[in-house]
CSV table of N, CA and C and ligand atoms in Angstrom, one decimal:
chain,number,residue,atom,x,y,z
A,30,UNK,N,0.8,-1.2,0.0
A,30,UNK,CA,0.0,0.0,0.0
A,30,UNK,C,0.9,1.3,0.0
A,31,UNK,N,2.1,1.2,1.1
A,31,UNK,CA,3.0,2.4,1.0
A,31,UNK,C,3.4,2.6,-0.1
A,32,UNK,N,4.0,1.4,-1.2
A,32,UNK,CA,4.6,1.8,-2.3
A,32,UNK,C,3.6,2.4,-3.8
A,33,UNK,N,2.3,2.0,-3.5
A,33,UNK,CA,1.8,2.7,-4.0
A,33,UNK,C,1.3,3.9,-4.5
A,34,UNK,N,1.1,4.4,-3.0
A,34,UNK,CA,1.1,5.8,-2.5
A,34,UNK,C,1.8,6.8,-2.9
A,35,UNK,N,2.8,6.0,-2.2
A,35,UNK,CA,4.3,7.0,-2.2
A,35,UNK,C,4.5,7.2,-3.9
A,36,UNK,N,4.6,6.2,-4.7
A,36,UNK,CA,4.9,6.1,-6.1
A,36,UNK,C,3.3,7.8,-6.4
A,37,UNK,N,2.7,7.5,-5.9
A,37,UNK,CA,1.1,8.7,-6.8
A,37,UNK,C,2.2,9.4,-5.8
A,38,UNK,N,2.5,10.0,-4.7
A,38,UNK,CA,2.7,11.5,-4.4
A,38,UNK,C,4.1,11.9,-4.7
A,39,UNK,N,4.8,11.1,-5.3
A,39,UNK,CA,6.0,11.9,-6.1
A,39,UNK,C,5.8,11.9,-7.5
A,40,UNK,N,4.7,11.8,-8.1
A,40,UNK,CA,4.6,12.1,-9.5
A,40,UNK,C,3.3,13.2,-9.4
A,41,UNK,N,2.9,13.5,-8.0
A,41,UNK,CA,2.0,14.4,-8.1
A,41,UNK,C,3.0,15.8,-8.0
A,42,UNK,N,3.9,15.2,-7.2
A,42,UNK,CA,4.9,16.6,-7.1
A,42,UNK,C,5.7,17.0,-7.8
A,43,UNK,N,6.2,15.7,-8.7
A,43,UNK,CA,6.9,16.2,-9.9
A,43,UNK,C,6.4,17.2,-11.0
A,44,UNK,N,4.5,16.6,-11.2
A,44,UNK,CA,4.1,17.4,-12.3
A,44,UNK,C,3.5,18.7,-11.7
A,45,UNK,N,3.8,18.9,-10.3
A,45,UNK,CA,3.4,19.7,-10.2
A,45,UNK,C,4.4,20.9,-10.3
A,46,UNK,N,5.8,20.8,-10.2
A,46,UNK,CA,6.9,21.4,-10.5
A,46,UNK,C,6.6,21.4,-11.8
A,47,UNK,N,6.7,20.5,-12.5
A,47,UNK,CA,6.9,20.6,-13.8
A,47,UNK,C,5.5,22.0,-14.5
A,48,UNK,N,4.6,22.2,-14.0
A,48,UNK,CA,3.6,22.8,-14.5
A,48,UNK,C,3.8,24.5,-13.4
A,49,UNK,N,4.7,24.1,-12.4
A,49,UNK,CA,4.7,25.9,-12.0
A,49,UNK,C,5.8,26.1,-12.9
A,50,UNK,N,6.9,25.6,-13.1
A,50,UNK,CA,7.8,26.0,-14.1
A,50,UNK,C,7.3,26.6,-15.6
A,51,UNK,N,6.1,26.0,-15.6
A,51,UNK,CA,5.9,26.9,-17.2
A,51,UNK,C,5.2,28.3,-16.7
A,52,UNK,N,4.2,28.5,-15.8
A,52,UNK,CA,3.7,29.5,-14.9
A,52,UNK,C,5.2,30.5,-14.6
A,53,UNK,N,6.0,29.9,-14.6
A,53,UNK,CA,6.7,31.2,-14.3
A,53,UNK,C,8.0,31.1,-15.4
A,54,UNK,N,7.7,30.5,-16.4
A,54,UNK,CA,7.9,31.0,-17.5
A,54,UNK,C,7.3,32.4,-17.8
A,55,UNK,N,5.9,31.8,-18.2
A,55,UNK,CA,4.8,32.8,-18.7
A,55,UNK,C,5.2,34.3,-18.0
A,56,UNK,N,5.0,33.9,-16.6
A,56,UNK,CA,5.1,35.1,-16.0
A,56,UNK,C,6.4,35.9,-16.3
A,57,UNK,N,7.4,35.4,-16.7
A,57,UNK,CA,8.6,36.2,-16.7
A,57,UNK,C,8.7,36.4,-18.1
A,58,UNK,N,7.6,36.1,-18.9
A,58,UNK,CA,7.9,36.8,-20.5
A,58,UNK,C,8.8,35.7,-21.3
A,59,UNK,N,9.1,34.3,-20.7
A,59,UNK,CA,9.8,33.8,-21.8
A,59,UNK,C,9.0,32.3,-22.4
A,60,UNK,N,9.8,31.8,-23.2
A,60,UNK,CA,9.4,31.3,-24.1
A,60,UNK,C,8.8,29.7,-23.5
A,61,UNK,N,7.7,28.9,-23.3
A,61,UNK,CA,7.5,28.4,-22.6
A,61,UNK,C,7.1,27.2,-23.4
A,62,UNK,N,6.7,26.8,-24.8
A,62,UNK,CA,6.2,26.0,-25.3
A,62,UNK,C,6.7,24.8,-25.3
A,63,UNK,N,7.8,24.4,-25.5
A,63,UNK,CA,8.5,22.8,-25.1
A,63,UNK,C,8.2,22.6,-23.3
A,64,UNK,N,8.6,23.5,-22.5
A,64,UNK,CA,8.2,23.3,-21.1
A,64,UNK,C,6.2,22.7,-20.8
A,65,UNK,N,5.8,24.3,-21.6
A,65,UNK,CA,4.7,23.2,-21.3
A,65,UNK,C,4.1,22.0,-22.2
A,66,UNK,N,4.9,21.1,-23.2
A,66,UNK,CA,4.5,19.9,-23.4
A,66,UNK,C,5.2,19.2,-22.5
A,67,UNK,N,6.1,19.5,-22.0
A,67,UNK,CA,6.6,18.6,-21.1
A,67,UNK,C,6.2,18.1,-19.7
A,68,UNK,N,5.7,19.5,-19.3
A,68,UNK,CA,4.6,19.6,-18.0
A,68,UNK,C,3.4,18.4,-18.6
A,69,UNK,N,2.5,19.1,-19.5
A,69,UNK,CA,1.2,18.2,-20.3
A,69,UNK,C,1.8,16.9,-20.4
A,70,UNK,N,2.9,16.3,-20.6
A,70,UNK,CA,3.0,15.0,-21.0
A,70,UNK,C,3.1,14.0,-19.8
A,71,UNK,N,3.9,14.9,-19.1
A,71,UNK,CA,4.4,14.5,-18.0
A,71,UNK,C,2.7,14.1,-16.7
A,72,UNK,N,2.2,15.3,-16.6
A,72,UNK,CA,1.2,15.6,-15.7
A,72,UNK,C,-0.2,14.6,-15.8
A,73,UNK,N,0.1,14.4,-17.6
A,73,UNK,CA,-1.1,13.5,-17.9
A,73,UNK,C,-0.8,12.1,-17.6
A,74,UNK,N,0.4,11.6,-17.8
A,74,UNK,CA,0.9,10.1,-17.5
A,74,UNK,C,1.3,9.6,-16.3
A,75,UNK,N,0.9,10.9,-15.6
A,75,UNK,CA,1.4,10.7,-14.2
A,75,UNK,C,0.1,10.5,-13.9
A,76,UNK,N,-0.7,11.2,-13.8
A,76,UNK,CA,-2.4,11.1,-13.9
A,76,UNK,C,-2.7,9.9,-13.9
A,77,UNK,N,-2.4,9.1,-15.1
A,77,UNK,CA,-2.6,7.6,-15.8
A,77,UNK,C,-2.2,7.0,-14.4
A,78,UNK,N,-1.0,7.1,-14.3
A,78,UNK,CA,-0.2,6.0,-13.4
A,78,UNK,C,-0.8,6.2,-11.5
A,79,UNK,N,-1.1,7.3,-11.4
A,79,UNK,CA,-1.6,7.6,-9.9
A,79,UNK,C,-2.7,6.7,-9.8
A,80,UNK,N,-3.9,6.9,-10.6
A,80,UNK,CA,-5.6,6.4,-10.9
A,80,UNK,C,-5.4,5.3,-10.9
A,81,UNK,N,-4.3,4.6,-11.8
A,81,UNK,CA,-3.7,3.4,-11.7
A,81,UNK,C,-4.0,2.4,-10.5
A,82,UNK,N,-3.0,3.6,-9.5
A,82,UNK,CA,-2.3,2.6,-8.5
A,82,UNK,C,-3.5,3.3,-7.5
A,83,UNK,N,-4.1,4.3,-7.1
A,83,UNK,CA,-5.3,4.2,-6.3
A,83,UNK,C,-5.9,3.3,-6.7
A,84,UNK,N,-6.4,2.8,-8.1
A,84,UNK,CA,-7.0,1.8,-7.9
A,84,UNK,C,-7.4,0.5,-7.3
A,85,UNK,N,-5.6,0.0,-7.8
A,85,UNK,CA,-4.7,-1.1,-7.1
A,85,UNK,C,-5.3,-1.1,-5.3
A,86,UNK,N,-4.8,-0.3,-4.8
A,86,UNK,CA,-5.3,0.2,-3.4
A,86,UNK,C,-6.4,-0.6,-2.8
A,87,UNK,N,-7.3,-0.3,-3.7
A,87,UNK,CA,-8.8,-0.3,-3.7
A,87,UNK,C,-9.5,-2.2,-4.1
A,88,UNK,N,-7.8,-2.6,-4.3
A,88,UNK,CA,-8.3,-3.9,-5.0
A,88,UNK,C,-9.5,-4.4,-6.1
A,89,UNK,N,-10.9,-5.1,-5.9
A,89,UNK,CA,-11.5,-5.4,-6.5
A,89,UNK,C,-12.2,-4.3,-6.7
A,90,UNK,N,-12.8,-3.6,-5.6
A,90,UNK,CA,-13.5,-2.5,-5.0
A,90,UNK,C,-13.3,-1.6,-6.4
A,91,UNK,N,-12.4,-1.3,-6.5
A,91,UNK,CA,-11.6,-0.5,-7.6
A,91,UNK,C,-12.1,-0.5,-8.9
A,92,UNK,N,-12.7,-1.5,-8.7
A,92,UNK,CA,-13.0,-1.8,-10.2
A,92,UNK,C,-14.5,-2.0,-10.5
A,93,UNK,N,-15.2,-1.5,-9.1
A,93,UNK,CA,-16.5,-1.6,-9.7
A,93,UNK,C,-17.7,-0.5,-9.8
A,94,UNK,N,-18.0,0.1,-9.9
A,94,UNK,CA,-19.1,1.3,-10.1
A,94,UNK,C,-19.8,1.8,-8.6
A,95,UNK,N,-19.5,1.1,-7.4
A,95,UNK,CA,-20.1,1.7,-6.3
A,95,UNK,C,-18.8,2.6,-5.4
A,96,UNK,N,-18.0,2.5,-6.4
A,96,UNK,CA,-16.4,3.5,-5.4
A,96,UNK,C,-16.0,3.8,-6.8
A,97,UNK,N,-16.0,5.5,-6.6
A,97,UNK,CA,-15.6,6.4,-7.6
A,97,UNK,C,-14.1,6.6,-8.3
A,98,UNK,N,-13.3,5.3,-7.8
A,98,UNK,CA,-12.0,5.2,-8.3
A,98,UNK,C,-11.8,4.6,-8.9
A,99,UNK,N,-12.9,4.1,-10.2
A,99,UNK,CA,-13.2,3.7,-11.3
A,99,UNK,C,-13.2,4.9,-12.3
A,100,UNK,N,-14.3,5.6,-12.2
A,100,UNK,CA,-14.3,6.6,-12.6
A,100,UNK,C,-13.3,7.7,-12.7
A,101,UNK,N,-12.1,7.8,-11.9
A,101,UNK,CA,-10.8,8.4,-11.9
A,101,UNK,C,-10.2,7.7,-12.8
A,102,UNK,N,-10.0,6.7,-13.3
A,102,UNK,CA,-8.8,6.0,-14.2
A,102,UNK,C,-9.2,6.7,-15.5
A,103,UNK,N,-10.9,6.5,-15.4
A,103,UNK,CA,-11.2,6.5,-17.0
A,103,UNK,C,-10.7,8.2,-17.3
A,104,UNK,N,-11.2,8.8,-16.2
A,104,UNK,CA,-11.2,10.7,-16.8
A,104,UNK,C,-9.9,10.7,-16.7
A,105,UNK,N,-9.2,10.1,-16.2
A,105,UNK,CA,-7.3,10.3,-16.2
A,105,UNK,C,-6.9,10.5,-17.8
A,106,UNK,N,-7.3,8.6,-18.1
A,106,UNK,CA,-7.0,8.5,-19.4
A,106,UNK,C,-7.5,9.7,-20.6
A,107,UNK,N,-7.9,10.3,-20.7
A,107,UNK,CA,-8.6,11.5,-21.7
A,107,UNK,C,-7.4,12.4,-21.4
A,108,UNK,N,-6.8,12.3,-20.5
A,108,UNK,CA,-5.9,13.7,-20.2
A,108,UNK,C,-5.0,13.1,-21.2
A,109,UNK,N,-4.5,12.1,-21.3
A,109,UNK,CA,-3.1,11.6,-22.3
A,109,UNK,C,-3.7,11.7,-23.6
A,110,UNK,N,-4.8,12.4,-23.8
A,110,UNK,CA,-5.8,12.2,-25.7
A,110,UNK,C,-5.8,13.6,-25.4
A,111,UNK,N,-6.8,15.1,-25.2
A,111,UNK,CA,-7.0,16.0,-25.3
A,111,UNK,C,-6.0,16.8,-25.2
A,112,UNK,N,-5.8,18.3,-25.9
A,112,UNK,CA,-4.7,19.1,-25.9
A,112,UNK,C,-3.6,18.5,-26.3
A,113,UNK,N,-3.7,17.6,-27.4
A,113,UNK,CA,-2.4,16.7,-27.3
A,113,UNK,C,-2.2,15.9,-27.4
A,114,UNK,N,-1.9,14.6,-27.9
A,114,UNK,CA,-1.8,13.5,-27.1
A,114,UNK,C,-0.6,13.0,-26.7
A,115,UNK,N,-0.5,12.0,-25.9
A,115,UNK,CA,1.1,12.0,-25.3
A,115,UNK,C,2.1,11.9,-26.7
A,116,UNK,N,1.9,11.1,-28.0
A,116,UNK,CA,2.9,11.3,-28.9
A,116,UNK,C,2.7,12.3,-29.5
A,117,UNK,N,1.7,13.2,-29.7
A,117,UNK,CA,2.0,14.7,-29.6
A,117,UNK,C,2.8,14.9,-29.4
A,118,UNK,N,2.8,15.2,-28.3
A,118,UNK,CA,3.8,16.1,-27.1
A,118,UNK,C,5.2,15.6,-27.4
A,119,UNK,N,5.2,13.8,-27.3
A,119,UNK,CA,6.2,13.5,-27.2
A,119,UNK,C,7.7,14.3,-29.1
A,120,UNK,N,6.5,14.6,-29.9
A,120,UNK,CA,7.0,15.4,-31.3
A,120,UNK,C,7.5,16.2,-30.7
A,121,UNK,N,6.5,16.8,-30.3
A,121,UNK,CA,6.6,18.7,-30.2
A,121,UNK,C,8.3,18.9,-29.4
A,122,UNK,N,8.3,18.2,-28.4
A,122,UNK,CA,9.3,18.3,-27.4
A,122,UNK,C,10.5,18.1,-28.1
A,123,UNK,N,10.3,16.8,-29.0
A,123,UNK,CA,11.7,16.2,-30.0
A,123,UNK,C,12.0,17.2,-31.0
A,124,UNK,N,11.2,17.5,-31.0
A,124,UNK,CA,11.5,18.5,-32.6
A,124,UNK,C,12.1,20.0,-32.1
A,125,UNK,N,11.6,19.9,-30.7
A,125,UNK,CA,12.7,21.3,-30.1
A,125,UNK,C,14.3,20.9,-29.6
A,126,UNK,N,14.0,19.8,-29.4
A,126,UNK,CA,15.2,19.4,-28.9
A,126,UNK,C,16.4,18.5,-29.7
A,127,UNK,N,15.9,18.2,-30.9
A,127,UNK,CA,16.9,17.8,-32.5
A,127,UNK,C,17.2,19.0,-33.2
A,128,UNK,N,15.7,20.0,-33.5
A,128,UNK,CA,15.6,20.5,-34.9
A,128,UNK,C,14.8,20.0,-35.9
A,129,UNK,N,14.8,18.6,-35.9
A,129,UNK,CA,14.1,18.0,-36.9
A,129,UNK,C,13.1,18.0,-36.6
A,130,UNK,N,12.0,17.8,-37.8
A,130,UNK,CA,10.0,17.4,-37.5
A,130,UNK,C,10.2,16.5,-37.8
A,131,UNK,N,9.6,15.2,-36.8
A,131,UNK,CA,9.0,14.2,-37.2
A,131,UNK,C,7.1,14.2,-37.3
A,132,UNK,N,7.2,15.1,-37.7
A,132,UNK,CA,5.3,15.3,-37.9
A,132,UNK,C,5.4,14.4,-39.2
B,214,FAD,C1,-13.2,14.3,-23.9
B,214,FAD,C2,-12.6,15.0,-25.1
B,214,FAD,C3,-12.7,16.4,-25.2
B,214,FAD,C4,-12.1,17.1,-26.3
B,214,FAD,N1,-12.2,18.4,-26.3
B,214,FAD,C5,-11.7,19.1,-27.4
B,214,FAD,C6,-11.8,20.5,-27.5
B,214,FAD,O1,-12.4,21.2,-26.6
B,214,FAD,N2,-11.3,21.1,-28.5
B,214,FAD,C7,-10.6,20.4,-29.5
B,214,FAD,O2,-10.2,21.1,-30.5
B,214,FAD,N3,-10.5,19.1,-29.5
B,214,FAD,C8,-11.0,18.4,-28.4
B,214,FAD,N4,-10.9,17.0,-28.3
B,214,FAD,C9,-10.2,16.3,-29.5
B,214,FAD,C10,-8.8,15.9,-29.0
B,214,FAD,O3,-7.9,17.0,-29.0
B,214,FAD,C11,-8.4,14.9,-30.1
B,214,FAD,O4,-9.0,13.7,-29.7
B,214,FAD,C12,-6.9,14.8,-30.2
B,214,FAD,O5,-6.4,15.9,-30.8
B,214,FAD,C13,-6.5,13.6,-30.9
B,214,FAD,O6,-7.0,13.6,-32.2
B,214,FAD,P1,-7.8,12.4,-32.8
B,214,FAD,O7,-8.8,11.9,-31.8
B,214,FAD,O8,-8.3,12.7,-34.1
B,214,FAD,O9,-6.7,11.2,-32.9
B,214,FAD,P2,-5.8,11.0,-34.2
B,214,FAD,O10,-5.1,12.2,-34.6
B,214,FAD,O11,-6.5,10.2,-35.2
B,214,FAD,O12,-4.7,10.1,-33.5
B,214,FAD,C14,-4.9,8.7,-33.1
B,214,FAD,C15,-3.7,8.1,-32.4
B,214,FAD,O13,-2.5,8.3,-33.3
B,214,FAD,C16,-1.5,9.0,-32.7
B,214,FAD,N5,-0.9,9.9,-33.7
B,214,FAD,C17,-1.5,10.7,-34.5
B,214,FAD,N6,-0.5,11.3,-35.3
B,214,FAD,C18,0.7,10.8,-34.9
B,214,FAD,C19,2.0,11.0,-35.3
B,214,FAD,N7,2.3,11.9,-36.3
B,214,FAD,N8,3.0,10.3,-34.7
B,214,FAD,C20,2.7,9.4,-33.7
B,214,FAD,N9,1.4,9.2,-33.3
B,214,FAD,C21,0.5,9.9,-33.9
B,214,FAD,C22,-2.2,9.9,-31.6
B,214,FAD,O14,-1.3,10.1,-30.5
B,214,FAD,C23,-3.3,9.0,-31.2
B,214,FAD,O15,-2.9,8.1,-30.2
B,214,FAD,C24,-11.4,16.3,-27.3
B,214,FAD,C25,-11.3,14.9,-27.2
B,214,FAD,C26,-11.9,14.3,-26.1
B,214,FAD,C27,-11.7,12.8,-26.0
């Protein structure tokens, strides 16, 4: 159970660094767009993986319509599809970081 936990609250804190760092991009006028796919990529798969393992937690329970941490995995998963999708992002980020487009 600890390792489960523990695994969701350091990817909650990572993305959540990861997403004030483009916030104070913004704020300080600079250029933020690879940061925030990085944040988005990051925040959403971390999403995936937390919902995951609350699930896990939750054992069978987890998996059945009368405890709402069923309903967390599925709305997780949309985050890795909308604004993006993780191999989106995963371009966007490469293509700042080679030069080349793989679009
Ligand atoms: C709940 C929900 C709300 C949404 N809200 C909005 C909204 O408000 N506004 C809006 O504009 N859109 C919205 N969308 C659309 C969403 O942004 C698209 O689903 C998303 O852009 C992916 O496009 P697609 O579904 O056509 O998938 P496709 O483009 O057909 O892609 C299918 C799969 O192929 C992968 N793929 C595609 N191209 C490449 C490539 N070149 N290299 C590698 N992999 C690739 C994708 O990652 C994906 O996994 C919403 C979607 C959902 C599910």
């Amino acid at each position: 159970m600890q390792e489960l936990i523990s695994d969701i609250s350091v990817d909650v804190e990572a993305a959540r660094l990861l997403t004030w760092r483009v916030a104070d991009l913004i704020d300080r006028g600079l250029d933020f767009a690879t940061a925030a796919s990085q944040a988005k990529l990051y925040a959403s798969e971390a999403a995936v993986r937390a919902a995951n393992n609350a699930l896990q937690v939750f054992g069978g329970y987890g998996y059945i319509d009368e405890y709402p941490v069923g309903k967390l995995v599925r709305d997780a998963r949309v985050m890795t599809l909308y604004e993006g999708t993780s191999q989106i992002q995963k371009l966007v980020i490469g293509r700042a970081l080679t030069g080349v487009s793989a679009f």
